[in-house]
Short mmCIF file of C-alpha atoms in Angstrom, two decimals:
data_model
loop_
_atom_site.label_atom_id
_atom_site.label_comp_id
_atom_site.label_asym_id
_atom_site.label_seq_id
_atom_site.Cartn_x
_atom_site.Cartn_y
_atom_site.Cartn_z
CA MET A 25 97.06 141.64 61.02
CA ALA A 26 99.36 144.50 60.06
CA LEU A 27 98.20 148.01 59.22
CA SER A 28 99.31 149.34 55.84
CA THR A 29 99.98 152.90 56.92
CA SER A 30 101.88 154.85 54.28
CA PHE A 31 104.75 156.99 55.58
CA SER A 32 104.18 159.18 52.55
CA ASP A 33 100.78 160.26 53.88
CA PRO A 34 101.29 163.92 54.94
CA LEU A 35 98.48 163.79 57.52
CA PHE A 36 99.98 160.70 59.15
CA LEU A 37 103.43 162.27 59.18
CA GLY A 38 101.90 165.45 60.60
CA TYR A 39 100.43 163.53 63.55
CA VAL A 40 103.75 161.80 64.21
CA PHE A 41 105.68 165.04 63.95
CA VAL A 42 103.38 167.01 66.28
CA PHE A 43 103.36 164.43 69.07
CA ALA A 44 107.08 163.69 68.69
CA ALA A 45 107.76 167.43 68.93
CA ALA A 46 105.55 167.63 72.04
CA ALA A 47 107.45 164.75 73.67
CA ILE A 48 110.83 166.26 72.79
CA GLY A 49 109.68 169.68 74.01
CA CYS A 50 108.56 168.29 77.37
CA PHE A 51 111.67 166.19 77.93
CA ALA A 52 114.03 168.95 76.75
CA SER A 53 112.39 171.40 79.16
CA LEU A 54 113.24 169.16 82.12
CA ALA A 55 116.83 170.40 81.99
CA LYS A 56 115.64 173.98 82.48
CA VAL A 57 113.31 173.31 85.43
CA ASP A 58 116.15 173.72 87.95
CA ALA A 59 116.09 177.45 87.22
CA VAL A 60 112.71 177.72 88.99
CA GLU A 61 113.42 179.03 92.50
CA ASP A 62 110.45 177.69 94.47
CA THR A 63 110.96 174.02 95.40
CA ASP A 64 107.30 172.97 95.27
CA THR A 65 106.69 174.77 91.98
CA ARG A 66 109.82 173.20 90.52
CA TRP A 67 108.73 169.71 91.57
CA GLY A 68 105.19 170.17 90.23
CA LEU A 69 106.44 171.45 86.87
CA TYR A 70 109.03 168.67 86.64
CA THR A 71 106.48 165.89 87.16
CA LEU A 72 104.02 167.60 84.82
CA LEU A 73 106.60 167.66 82.03
CA LEU A 74 107.66 164.09 82.74
CA THR A 75 104.12 162.69 82.58
CA SER A 76 103.16 164.85 79.59
CA GLY A 77 106.28 163.81 77.70
CA ALA A 78 105.53 160.15 78.41
CA TRP A 79 101.93 160.74 77.35
CA ALA A 80 102.99 162.22 74.00
CA THR A 81 105.41 159.31 73.55
CA THR A 82 102.55 156.79 73.87
CA HIS A 83 100.75 158.66 71.08
CA VAL A 84 103.84 158.41 68.86
CA GLY A 85 104.08 154.70 69.64
CA TYR A 86 100.39 154.24 68.84
CA LEU A 87 100.93 155.82 65.42
CA LEU A 88 104.11 153.95 64.49
CA VAL A 89 103.46 150.37 65.62
CA PRO A 90 102.29 148.11 62.77
CA THR A 91 99.62 145.95 64.46
CA PRO A 92 96.25 146.75 66.09
CA SER A 93 97.18 144.86 69.27
CA PHE A 94 100.22 147.08 69.81
CA GLN A 95 98.16 150.17 69.03
CA TYR A 96 95.65 149.02 71.63
CA GLY A 97 98.43 148.66 74.20
CA PHE A 98 99.93 152.09 73.50
CA TYR A 99 96.51 153.73 73.59
CA LEU A 100 95.73 152.11 76.95
CA ALA A 101 99.12 153.21 78.30
CA GLY A 102 98.37 156.75 77.13
CA LEU A 103 95.07 156.74 79.04
CA ILE A 104 96.86 155.72 82.25
CA VAL A 105 99.76 158.16 81.91
CA GLY A 106 97.48 160.97 80.75
CA PHE A 107 95.21 160.73 83.78
CA ALA A 108 98.34 160.72 85.96
CA ALA A 109 99.26 164.16 84.55
CA VAL A 110 96.23 165.76 86.24
CA GLY A 111 97.86 165.46 89.67
CA PRO A 112 101.11 167.25 88.75
CA TRP A 113 99.10 169.96 86.99
CA LEU A 114 97.11 170.73 90.15
CA TYR A 115 100.25 170.39 92.29
CA PHE A 116 102.05 172.91 90.08
CA CYS A 117 99.12 175.37 90.03
CA SER A 118 98.67 175.20 93.80
CA ALA A 119 102.38 175.70 94.51
CA TYR A 120 102.86 178.48 91.96
CA THR A 121 99.88 180.47 93.25
CA GLY A 122 100.98 180.22 96.88
CA ARG A 123 98.29 177.80 98.02
CA SER A 124 98.80 174.77 100.26
CA LEU A 125 96.39 172.33 98.59
CA HIS A 126 99.29 170.27 97.25
CA ARG A 127 100.52 169.70 100.81
CA ASP A 128 97.17 168.51 102.15
CA ALA A 129 97.74 164.85 103.09
CA THR A 130 94.02 164.03 103.00
CA LEU A 131 93.59 165.41 99.48
CA ARG A 132 96.65 163.53 98.30
CA ARG A 133 95.35 160.24 99.69
CA ILE A 134 91.95 160.81 98.05
CA ALA A 135 93.63 161.67 94.74
CA LEU A 136 95.75 158.52 94.87
CA GLY A 137 92.71 156.39 95.65
CA VAL A 138 90.71 157.85 92.75
CA TYR A 139 93.65 157.44 90.37
CA LEU A 140 94.19 153.78 91.29
CA ALA A 141 90.47 153.07 90.90
CA VAL A 142 90.40 154.65 87.43
CA VAL A 143 93.58 152.80 86.42
CA ALA A 144 91.99 149.52 87.51
CA VAL A 145 88.98 150.22 85.28
CA LYS A 146 91.24 151.07 82.34
CA LEU A 147 93.50 148.04 82.75
CA THR A 148 90.52 145.69 82.84
CA ASN A 149 88.90 147.26 79.78
CA PRO A 150 89.94 144.34 77.50
CA TRP A 151 87.57 142.15 79.57
CA HIS A 152 84.60 144.44 80.22
CA GLY A 153 84.86 146.93 77.31
CA GLN A 154 83.04 149.61 79.31
CA TYR A 155 85.76 152.24 78.91
CA PHE A 156 86.29 152.08 75.15
CA THR A 157 85.88 149.75 72.20
CA SER A 158 87.95 149.63 69.01
CA GLU A 159 87.90 148.56 65.39
CA ILE A 160 90.04 148.98 62.29
CA ALA A 161 89.35 152.22 60.38
CA THR A 162 90.78 153.62 57.16
CA VAL A 163 89.90 157.33 57.64
CA PRO A 164 91.91 159.54 57.78
CA PHE A 165 94.50 156.72 57.38
CA PRO A 166 94.57 153.04 58.44
CA HIS A 167 94.57 152.82 62.24
CA LEU A 168 92.82 151.27 65.22
CA ALA A 169 89.84 153.56 65.77
CA VAL A 170 88.66 154.01 69.36
CA PHE A 171 85.05 154.53 70.46
CA HIS A 172 84.68 155.85 73.99
CA GLN A 173 82.05 154.51 76.35
CA PRO A 174 80.20 156.33 79.21
CA ILE A 175 82.84 155.56 81.86
CA HIS A 176 85.43 157.34 79.73
CA TRP A 177 83.30 160.47 79.54
CA LEU A 178 82.79 160.45 83.31
CA VAL A 179 86.54 160.23 83.85
CA MET A 180 87.16 162.93 81.25
CA ALA A 181 84.61 165.19 82.95
CA LEU A 182 86.46 164.72 86.24
CA ALA A 183 89.85 165.36 84.62
CA TYR A 184 88.70 168.49 82.79
CA SER A 185 86.98 169.82 85.92
CA LEU A 186 90.19 169.44 87.89
CA ALA A 187 92.16 171.04 85.07
CA VAL A 188 89.78 174.02 85.12
CA VAL A 189 90.46 174.42 88.85
CA GLY A 190 94.14 174.80 87.99
CA PHE A 191 93.37 177.36 85.28
CA PHE A 192 91.27 179.32 87.75
CA MET A 193 94.11 179.44 90.28
CA LEU A 194 96.55 180.73 87.66
CA TYR A 195 94.29 183.39 86.17
CA GLU A 196 93.23 184.57 89.61
CA LEU A 197 96.91 185.10 90.42
CA PHE A 198 97.49 186.98 87.16
CA PHE A 199 94.54 189.27 87.92
CA GLN A 200 95.69 189.95 91.48
CA VAL A 201 99.26 190.69 90.45
CA GLY A 202 98.39 192.92 87.54
CA GLY A 203 101.45 194.30 85.79
CA ASP A 204 102.54 192.70 82.54
CA THR A 205 101.12 189.18 82.92
CA LYS A 206 99.62 188.96 79.42
CA PRO A 207 102.36 186.72 77.95
CA LEU A 208 101.90 184.22 80.78
CA ALA A 209 98.13 184.37 80.39
CA VAL A 210 98.52 183.53 76.68
CA LEU A 211 100.83 180.60 77.48
CA VAL A 212 98.32 179.21 79.96
CA ALA A 213 95.60 179.58 77.32
CA LEU A 214 97.78 177.58 74.90
CA THR A 215 97.87 174.79 77.46
CA GLY A 216 94.09 174.48 77.27
CA LEU A 217 93.68 175.16 73.55
CA PRO A 218 94.15 171.52 72.43
CA VAL A 219 90.81 170.67 74.06
CA VAL A 220 89.29 171.94 70.80
CA LEU A 221 90.96 169.01 69.01
CA ASP A 222 89.66 166.67 71.73
CA VAL A 223 86.11 167.78 70.93
CA LEU A 224 86.65 167.49 67.15
CA GLY A 225 88.00 163.98 67.62
CA ALA A 226 84.74 162.98 69.31
CA VAL A 227 82.55 164.24 66.44
CA SER A 228 84.68 163.90 63.31
CA PRO A 229 86.28 160.75 61.88
CA VAL A 230 89.00 162.87 60.30
CA VAL A 231 90.48 163.81 63.71
CA LEU A 232 91.81 160.93 65.79
CA GLN A 233 90.22 160.41 69.21
CA PHE A 234 93.34 161.37 71.13
CA THR A 235 93.74 163.69 74.09
CA TYR A 236 95.90 166.47 72.67
CA SER A 237 96.90 168.08 75.99
CA PRO A 238 100.65 167.19 75.74
CA ILE A 239 100.92 169.65 72.85
CA GLY A 240 99.66 172.49 75.06
CA VAL A 241 101.89 171.49 77.97
CA ALA A 242 104.95 171.47 75.70
CA ALA A 243 104.11 174.93 74.35
CA PHE A 244 103.59 176.23 77.89
CA ALA A 245 106.86 174.73 79.14
CA ILE A 246 108.95 176.08 76.28
CA GLY A 247 107.40 179.53 76.61
CA VAL A 248 107.82 179.72 80.38
CA LEU A 249 111.25 178.16 80.76
CA PHE A 250 112.99 179.46 77.64
CA VAL A 251 111.30 182.81 76.93
CA PHE A 252 109.49 184.24 79.97
CA LEU A 253 111.25 182.61 82.94
CA ASP A 254 112.09 185.90 84.69
CA ARG A 255 108.53 187.15 84.34
CA PHE A 256 107.18 183.77 85.44
CA GLN A 257 109.15 184.00 88.69
CA ARG A 258 108.44 187.69 89.27
CA VAL A 259 104.71 187.08 89.04
CA GLN A 260 104.95 184.25 91.56
CA LEU A 261 106.92 186.40 93.97
CA ALA A 262 104.58 189.37 93.62
CA GLY A 263 101.53 187.17 94.10
CA ALA A 264 102.91 185.33 97.13
CA THR A 265 101.67 188.10 99.42
CA ASP A 266 98.82 190.57 99.69
CA ASP A 267 101.38 193.24 100.58
CA PRO A 268 102.49 195.74 97.93
CA VAL A 269 105.51 194.41 96.01
CA VAL A 270 107.62 196.32 93.48
CA MET A 271 110.29 194.50 91.47
CA LEU A 272 113.38 196.48 90.49
CA ASP A 273 116.35 195.41 88.42
CA ASP A 274 119.89 196.17 89.56
CA ASP A 275 119.82 199.47 87.65
CA GLY A 276 116.79 200.70 89.60
CA GLU A 277 114.30 200.25 86.77
CA VAL A 278 110.76 199.10 87.52
CA TRP A 279 110.51 195.50 86.44
CA ASP A 280 107.09 194.57 87.75
CA TYR A 281 104.59 195.27 90.53
CA ASN A 282 101.36 193.85 91.90
CA ARG A 283 97.96 195.48 92.26
CA PRO A 284 98.38 196.45 95.94
CA ALA A 285 101.55 198.33 94.95
CA LEU A 286 99.69 200.10 92.14
CA ARG A 287 96.95 201.17 94.57
CA LEU A 288 99.57 202.52 96.96
CA PHE A 289 101.66 204.22 94.26
CA PRO A 290 99.39 205.08 91.27
CA SER A 291 102.38 206.54 89.42
CA LEU A 292 103.58 202.97 88.79
CA ASP A 293 100.85 202.51 86.17
CA GLY A 294 102.60 201.90 82.85
CA ALA A 295 106.01 202.53 84.40
CA ILE A 296 107.62 199.17 83.63
CA GLY A 297 111.08 199.80 82.18
CA GLU A 298 111.39 203.28 83.71
CA ARG A 299 113.70 204.26 86.57
CA LEU A 300 111.95 204.38 89.93
CA GLU A 301 113.38 207.81 90.75
CA ALA A 302 111.65 209.21 87.67
CA VAL A 303 108.36 207.47 88.47
CA ASP A 304 108.14 208.26 92.20
CA PRO A 305 111.15 210.18 93.60
CA ARG A 306 109.96 209.96 97.23
CA PHE A 307 109.53 206.19 97.07
CA ALA A 308 112.92 205.92 95.33
CA ASP A 309 114.52 207.86 98.21
CA PHE A 310 112.98 205.45 100.72
CA VAL A 311 114.50 202.53 98.82
CA ALA A 312 117.89 204.18 98.29
CA ASN A 313 118.19 205.17 101.96
CA GLU A 314 117.08 201.70 103.07
CA GLU A 315 114.33 203.19 105.24
CA GLU A 316 112.74 200.55 107.46
CA LEU A 317 109.57 202.52 108.28
CA ILE A 318 107.91 204.87 105.80
CA GLU A 319 104.80 207.03 105.94
CA VAL A 320 102.48 207.17 102.92
CA ASP A 321 99.51 209.50 102.55
CA ARG A 322 96.43 207.69 101.24
CA GLY A 323 93.64 210.18 100.68
CA GLY A 324 94.55 212.25 103.72
CA ASP A 325 95.04 209.18 105.90
CA ALA A 326 98.63 208.53 106.99
CA ARG A 327 99.58 204.86 106.66
CA TYR A 328 102.82 203.33 107.89
CA TYR A 329 104.69 200.57 106.05
CA GLN A 330 107.70 198.48 106.92
CA LEU A 331 109.94 198.37 103.86
CA SER A 332 112.11 195.35 103.11
CA ALA A 333 114.29 194.65 100.09
CA ASN A 334 115.14 191.07 99.14
CA PRO A 335 117.37 189.92 96.26
CA PHE A 336 115.62 188.30 93.31
CA THR A 337 117.54 185.53 91.57
CA THR A 338 117.22 183.20 88.64
CA GLY A 339 119.22 180.06 89.20
CA HIS A 340 122.33 181.31 91.00
CA ALA A 341 122.41 184.78 89.46
CA ARG A 342 120.99 187.88 91.16
CA ILE A 343 118.98 189.93 88.70
CA GLY A 344 117.13 192.42 90.88
CA ARG A 345 115.32 193.24 94.12
CA ALA A 346 111.82 192.70 95.42
CA ILE A 347 110.66 195.68 97.50
CA THR A 348 107.91 194.56 99.88
CA LEU A 349 105.85 196.97 101.98
CA THR A 350 104.07 195.56 105.02
CA ASP A 351 101.29 197.66 106.54
CA VAL A 352 102.20 198.30 110.21
CA THR A 353 99.88 201.27 110.71
CA HIS A 354 98.08 199.76 113.69
CA ARG A 355 101.34 198.85 115.40
CA GLU A 356 102.92 202.26 114.72
CA ARG A 357 99.87 204.19 115.92
CA TYR A 358 99.80 202.07 119.06
CA ARG A 359 103.49 202.85 119.63
CA GLN A 360 102.90 206.56 119.15
CA GLU A 361 99.92 206.52 121.50
CA LEU A 362 101.95 204.61 124.07
CA GLU A 363 104.70 207.17 123.75
CA ARG A 364 102.22 210.00 124.33
CA GLN A 365 100.77 208.20 127.34
CA ASN A 366 104.23 207.72 128.79
CA GLU A 367 104.95 211.41 128.34
CA ARG A 368 101.69 212.35 130.07
CA LEU A 369 102.42 209.86 132.84
CA GLU A 370 105.88 211.31 133.30
CA GLU A 371 104.42 214.81 133.53
CA PHE A 372 101.82 213.59 136.03
CA ALA A 373 104.45 211.85 138.14
CA GLY A 374 106.63 214.95 138.09
CA MET A 375 103.69 217.08 139.17
CA ILE A 376 102.92 214.68 142.03
CA SER A 377 106.55 214.66 143.06
CA HIS A 378 106.76 218.45 143.11
CA ASP A 379 103.37 219.19 144.65
CA LEU A 380 103.62 216.53 147.36
CA ARG A 381 107.28 216.80 148.24
CA ASN A 382 107.13 220.49 149.09
CA PRO A 383 104.45 220.15 151.81
CA LEU A 384 106.04 216.85 152.84
CA ASN A 385 109.38 218.55 153.42
CA VAL A 386 107.64 221.31 155.39
CA ALA A 387 105.86 218.74 157.56
CA THR A 388 109.09 216.81 158.15
CA GLY A 389 110.88 219.99 159.17
CA ARG A 390 108.09 220.97 161.56
CA ILE A 391 108.20 217.54 163.20
CA GLU A 392 111.95 217.81 163.70
CA LEU A 393 111.51 221.23 165.32
CA ALA A 394 108.76 219.88 167.55
CA ARG A 395 110.94 216.94 168.60
CA GLU A 396 113.66 219.37 169.66
CA GLU A 397 111.14 221.04 171.96
CA GLN A 398 109.50 217.88 173.25
CA GLU A 399 109.83 214.11 172.62
CA SER A 400 106.56 212.32 171.97
CA GLU A 401 105.57 208.93 170.57
CA HIS A 402 103.03 210.75 168.46
CA LEU A 403 105.77 212.74 166.78
CA GLU A 404 107.69 209.52 166.08
CA ALA A 405 104.58 207.94 164.52
CA ALA A 406 104.04 211.05 162.42
CA ARG A 407 107.65 210.94 161.23
CA ASN A 408 107.27 207.25 160.26
CA ALA A 409 104.12 208.10 158.32
CA LEU A 410 105.96 210.83 156.43
CA ASP A 411 108.83 208.44 155.66
CA ARG A 412 106.32 205.96 154.26
CA MET A 413 104.78 208.71 152.12
CA GLU A 414 108.26 209.57 150.83
CA ALA A 415 108.78 205.92 149.88
CA LEU A 416 105.40 205.86 148.13
CA ILE A 417 106.30 208.95 146.10
CA GLU A 418 109.60 207.34 145.03
CA ASP A 419 107.79 204.17 143.98
CA VAL A 420 105.11 206.10 142.07
CA LEU A 421 107.86 207.89 140.16
CA ALA A 422 109.60 204.59 139.48
CA LEU A 423 106.36 203.01 138.24
CA ALA A 424 105.73 205.98 135.97
CA ARG A 425 109.15 205.51 134.36
CA GLN A 426 109.57 201.73 134.33
CA GLY A 427 107.31 201.09 131.32
CA GLN A 428 109.14 203.49 129.04
CA PRO A 429 111.11 201.72 126.29
CA ILE A 430 114.88 201.47 126.52
CA ASP A 431 116.13 203.70 123.71
CA GLU A 432 119.91 203.30 123.96
CA PRO A 433 120.99 200.29 126.05
CA GLU A 434 124.68 200.08 126.95
CA ALA A 435 127.18 197.32 127.58
CA VAL A 436 127.22 196.94 131.39
CA GLU A 437 128.82 194.51 133.84
CA LEU A 438 126.30 192.75 136.05
CA SER A 439 128.78 192.55 138.92
CA SER A 440 129.52 196.29 139.07
CA ILE A 441 125.84 197.27 138.81
CA ALA A 442 124.93 194.72 141.48
CA ARG A 443 127.58 196.03 143.91
CA ARG A 444 126.55 199.63 143.31
CA SER A 445 122.93 198.69 143.96
CA TRP A 446 123.85 196.84 147.15
CA ASP A 447 125.60 199.94 148.47
CA MET A 448 122.34 201.89 148.07
CA VAL A 449 120.35 199.42 150.21
CA GLU A 450 120.32 199.24 154.02
CA SER A 451 121.73 195.73 154.17
CA ASP A 452 122.66 195.56 157.88
CA GLY A 453 124.18 192.07 158.27
CA ALA A 454 122.97 190.68 154.94
CA GLU A 455 125.53 189.32 152.46
CA LEU A 456 125.81 189.73 148.67
CA ARG A 457 127.48 187.03 146.57
CA ILE A 458 128.23 187.68 142.92
CA GLU A 459 128.86 184.63 140.76
CA SER A 460 128.86 186.40 137.41
CA ASP A 461 131.43 188.16 135.29
CA ARG A 462 128.95 188.60 132.43
CA ARG A 463 128.32 191.73 130.41
CA VAL A 464 124.83 192.46 129.12
CA ARG A 465 123.17 195.18 127.07
CA ALA A 466 120.92 197.24 129.33
CA ASP A 467 120.09 200.68 130.69
CA PRO A 468 122.46 200.94 133.69
CA ASP A 469 120.20 203.21 135.76
CA ARG A 470 117.11 201.05 135.24
CA LEU A 471 119.10 197.88 135.90
CA GLN A 472 120.41 199.37 139.16
CA GLN A 473 116.86 200.27 140.16
CA GLN A 474 115.81 196.69 139.42
CA PHE A 475 118.61 195.24 141.57
CA GLU A 476 117.84 197.65 144.43
CA ASN A 477 114.20 196.55 144.53
CA LEU A 478 115.16 192.87 144.43
CA PHE A 479 117.72 193.32 147.22
CA ARG A 480 115.25 195.23 149.42
CA ASN A 481 112.66 192.51 148.81
CA SER A 482 115.13 189.81 149.93
CA ILE A 483 116.13 191.72 153.08
CA GLU A 484 112.54 192.61 154.00
CA HIS A 485 111.45 188.96 153.81
CA GLY A 486 114.68 187.14 154.70
CA GLY A 487 115.95 189.29 157.54
CA THR A 488 119.33 190.86 158.17
CA ASP A 489 121.21 187.56 157.92
CA VAL A 490 119.95 186.71 154.44
CA THR A 491 122.42 185.89 151.65
CA VAL A 492 121.63 187.22 148.18
CA THR A 493 123.30 185.70 145.09
CA VAL A 494 123.57 187.10 141.56
CA GLY A 495 124.49 184.46 138.95
CA ASP A 496 124.37 183.51 135.26
CA LEU A 497 121.79 181.66 133.17
CA SER A 498 122.29 180.40 129.63
CA ASP A 499 120.30 183.34 128.26
CA GLY A 500 120.29 185.78 131.15
CA PHE A 501 120.90 186.03 134.90
CA TYR A 502 119.22 185.36 138.24
CA VAL A 503 118.93 186.89 141.69
CA GLU A 504 118.17 184.50 144.55
CA ASP A 505 118.21 184.48 148.34
CA ASP A 506 118.13 181.89 151.11
CA GLY A 507 115.06 183.38 152.76
CA PRO A 508 111.60 181.82 153.17
CA GLY A 509 110.82 181.88 149.42
CA ILE A 510 107.52 182.68 147.71
CA PRO A 511 104.67 180.11 147.65
CA GLU A 512 103.96 178.87 144.12
CA GLU A 513 100.35 180.07 144.19
CA GLU A 514 101.51 183.62 145.00
CA ARG A 515 104.20 183.95 142.32
CA GLU A 516 102.02 185.54 139.66
CA ARG A 517 100.39 188.02 142.05
CA VAL A 518 103.58 189.42 143.53
CA PHE A 519 104.30 191.33 140.30
CA GLU A 520 101.02 193.24 140.60
CA SER A 521 101.10 196.80 141.91
CA GLY A 522 100.14 197.15 145.58
CA VAL A 523 100.64 193.47 146.51
CA THR A 524 102.71 193.13 149.72
CA THR A 525 102.87 190.91 152.79
CA GLU A 526 104.71 193.49 154.89
CA SER A 527 102.82 196.10 156.92
CA ASP A 528 105.32 198.82 156.04
CA GLY A 529 105.77 197.81 152.38
CA THR A 530 104.38 199.78 149.46
CA GLY A 531 103.68 196.76 147.26
CA PHE A 532 105.32 198.40 144.25
CA GLY A 533 108.83 196.93 144.40
CA LEU A 534 108.32 193.74 142.36
CA ALA A 535 105.92 195.52 139.99
CA ILE A 536 108.80 197.88 139.24
CA VAL A 537 111.12 194.88 138.73
CA LYS A 538 108.78 193.35 136.14
CA GLY A 539 108.19 196.69 134.40
CA ILE A 540 111.92 197.25 133.97
CA ALA A 541 112.34 193.71 132.62
CA ASP A 542 109.47 194.28 130.15
CA ALA A 543 111.00 197.57 129.01
CA HIS A 544 114.22 195.71 128.17
CA GLY A 545 112.32 192.94 126.37
CA TRP A 546 113.29 190.40 129.02
CA THR A 547 111.12 187.78 130.68
CA VAL A 548 111.10 187.33 134.45
CA GLY A 549 109.94 184.30 136.38
CA ILE A 550 110.05 183.08 139.97
CA THR A 551 111.23 179.65 141.09
CA ASP A 552 112.84 178.05 144.14
CA GLY A 553 116.47 178.87 144.89
CA ASP A 554 119.09 176.26 145.75
CA SER A 555 118.58 177.00 149.47
CA GLY A 556 114.79 177.10 149.27
CA GLY A 557 114.51 180.86 148.98
CA ALA A 558 113.12 182.96 146.15
CA ARG A 559 114.92 182.92 142.80
CA PHE A 560 114.11 185.54 140.14
CA GLU A 561 115.23 184.45 136.65
CA PHE A 562 115.65 186.99 133.85
CA ARG A 563 115.81 185.50 130.36
CA ASN A 564 115.93 186.66 126.73
CA VAL A 565 118.71 189.03 127.80
CA THR A 566 121.17 190.33 125.20
CA LEU A 567 124.50 188.83 126.31
CA LEU A 568 127.87 190.25 125.29
CA ASP A 569 131.23 188.52 124.99
CA ASN A 570 133.62 189.42 127.76
#
């Protein structure tokens, strides 16, 4: 039986035109999707347009085919393709708003399972008729009228609920970003507006029982990709972080900003299109001078932000910059406090050095005078005790200085620093081998102090016939000896202050070694040397080409 639909019927032609336009709009927009920067957002939008375009095409086919059986087939195909569009919609919304729901493997498996189950119910509808029934109708024009059954309404409730989740994600982002997001909010509203026709189709015989969502998707796609693409991408970038973000074009005009930026710089309110230097000259100076750390007063409380500027592009063309400010107040205050503590520690160490060395020098002089008058083992013991106190004072000073950061490291040769350090150590019959011609970036004085402590440690534990080797690692250098080595269970403790196995040792030498490594940003570890002795490995060292 053929349907006698008249192509002169304006309402019929209106239906065909609207859905054909929706299909063309969706498919035509596919060519513009590549301009979207974010990969996940681009993929979500692409699949949404593809499924929505196919969905609108099934509606056009339903209207144009001449027989009820073909109309039944196109309508069923539309139900399957239409439900498939829910997934891309949620994928797009999740990706655009910076969420990770679209990457959740469990959610994707559940979604696929639900989709296949619903498709199975729809495909078998000709046998069970529990999804929809149909009959020939003449209003508003001859067509195969569809009457939905309870299963359809359950599936529709699920689909609309999921669609609402996507709307919530988008509008939440628009609210958080602030700025001029109204055009995008209107476009998103257009996407959901056709639901009004869905409701009318369920209660009025004049409106066909279609799902009119492809019309909204087409309007959204055309608006976003052809009219508001720059704004669409700026909003995504500004909403991708909770940090303040200000978008500037290449002429320095304020293009957009998010709410955290507005709270930090209230003068941005209503400043879109104005030059930043006119809106906030101090902030503009920070940007122009490429300041990395800036201080901002917030109600009498100084906050510190790390400023970074990243190019903003559409397709392959740069169109502006995104200025992001990351709150590093806690880190900066900790650094300042550490700096003050180091200064106080330096003052304390200097005071100890001055106040102890003076009486120490007097005592040493008195002992020498007494020894000239009379030799005594007691005088020798006293002199040894004073020498040990002198060594302790030197180590206390070294410990006070070793944690201070390295402000201006230099290019130094390991071999020359190692030889200079060896000359400062009482090596007796010990031997130094240097198997490195490497240059590194370091503080030469602190590096020499580090080598001296390592060499003394090797001689104290390995004896006067020990051989000490300085060599290269892929990302640093090592110092090893052929002495007795350090037991594995003791290797962590030896870096602690006061830990020593020698009766005349201070226990500070290796603590100083680790402190100097930390100050450079190096790591230090202990392992076995090639000859079974101790091997100290320094890694994460800045290496320089020879």
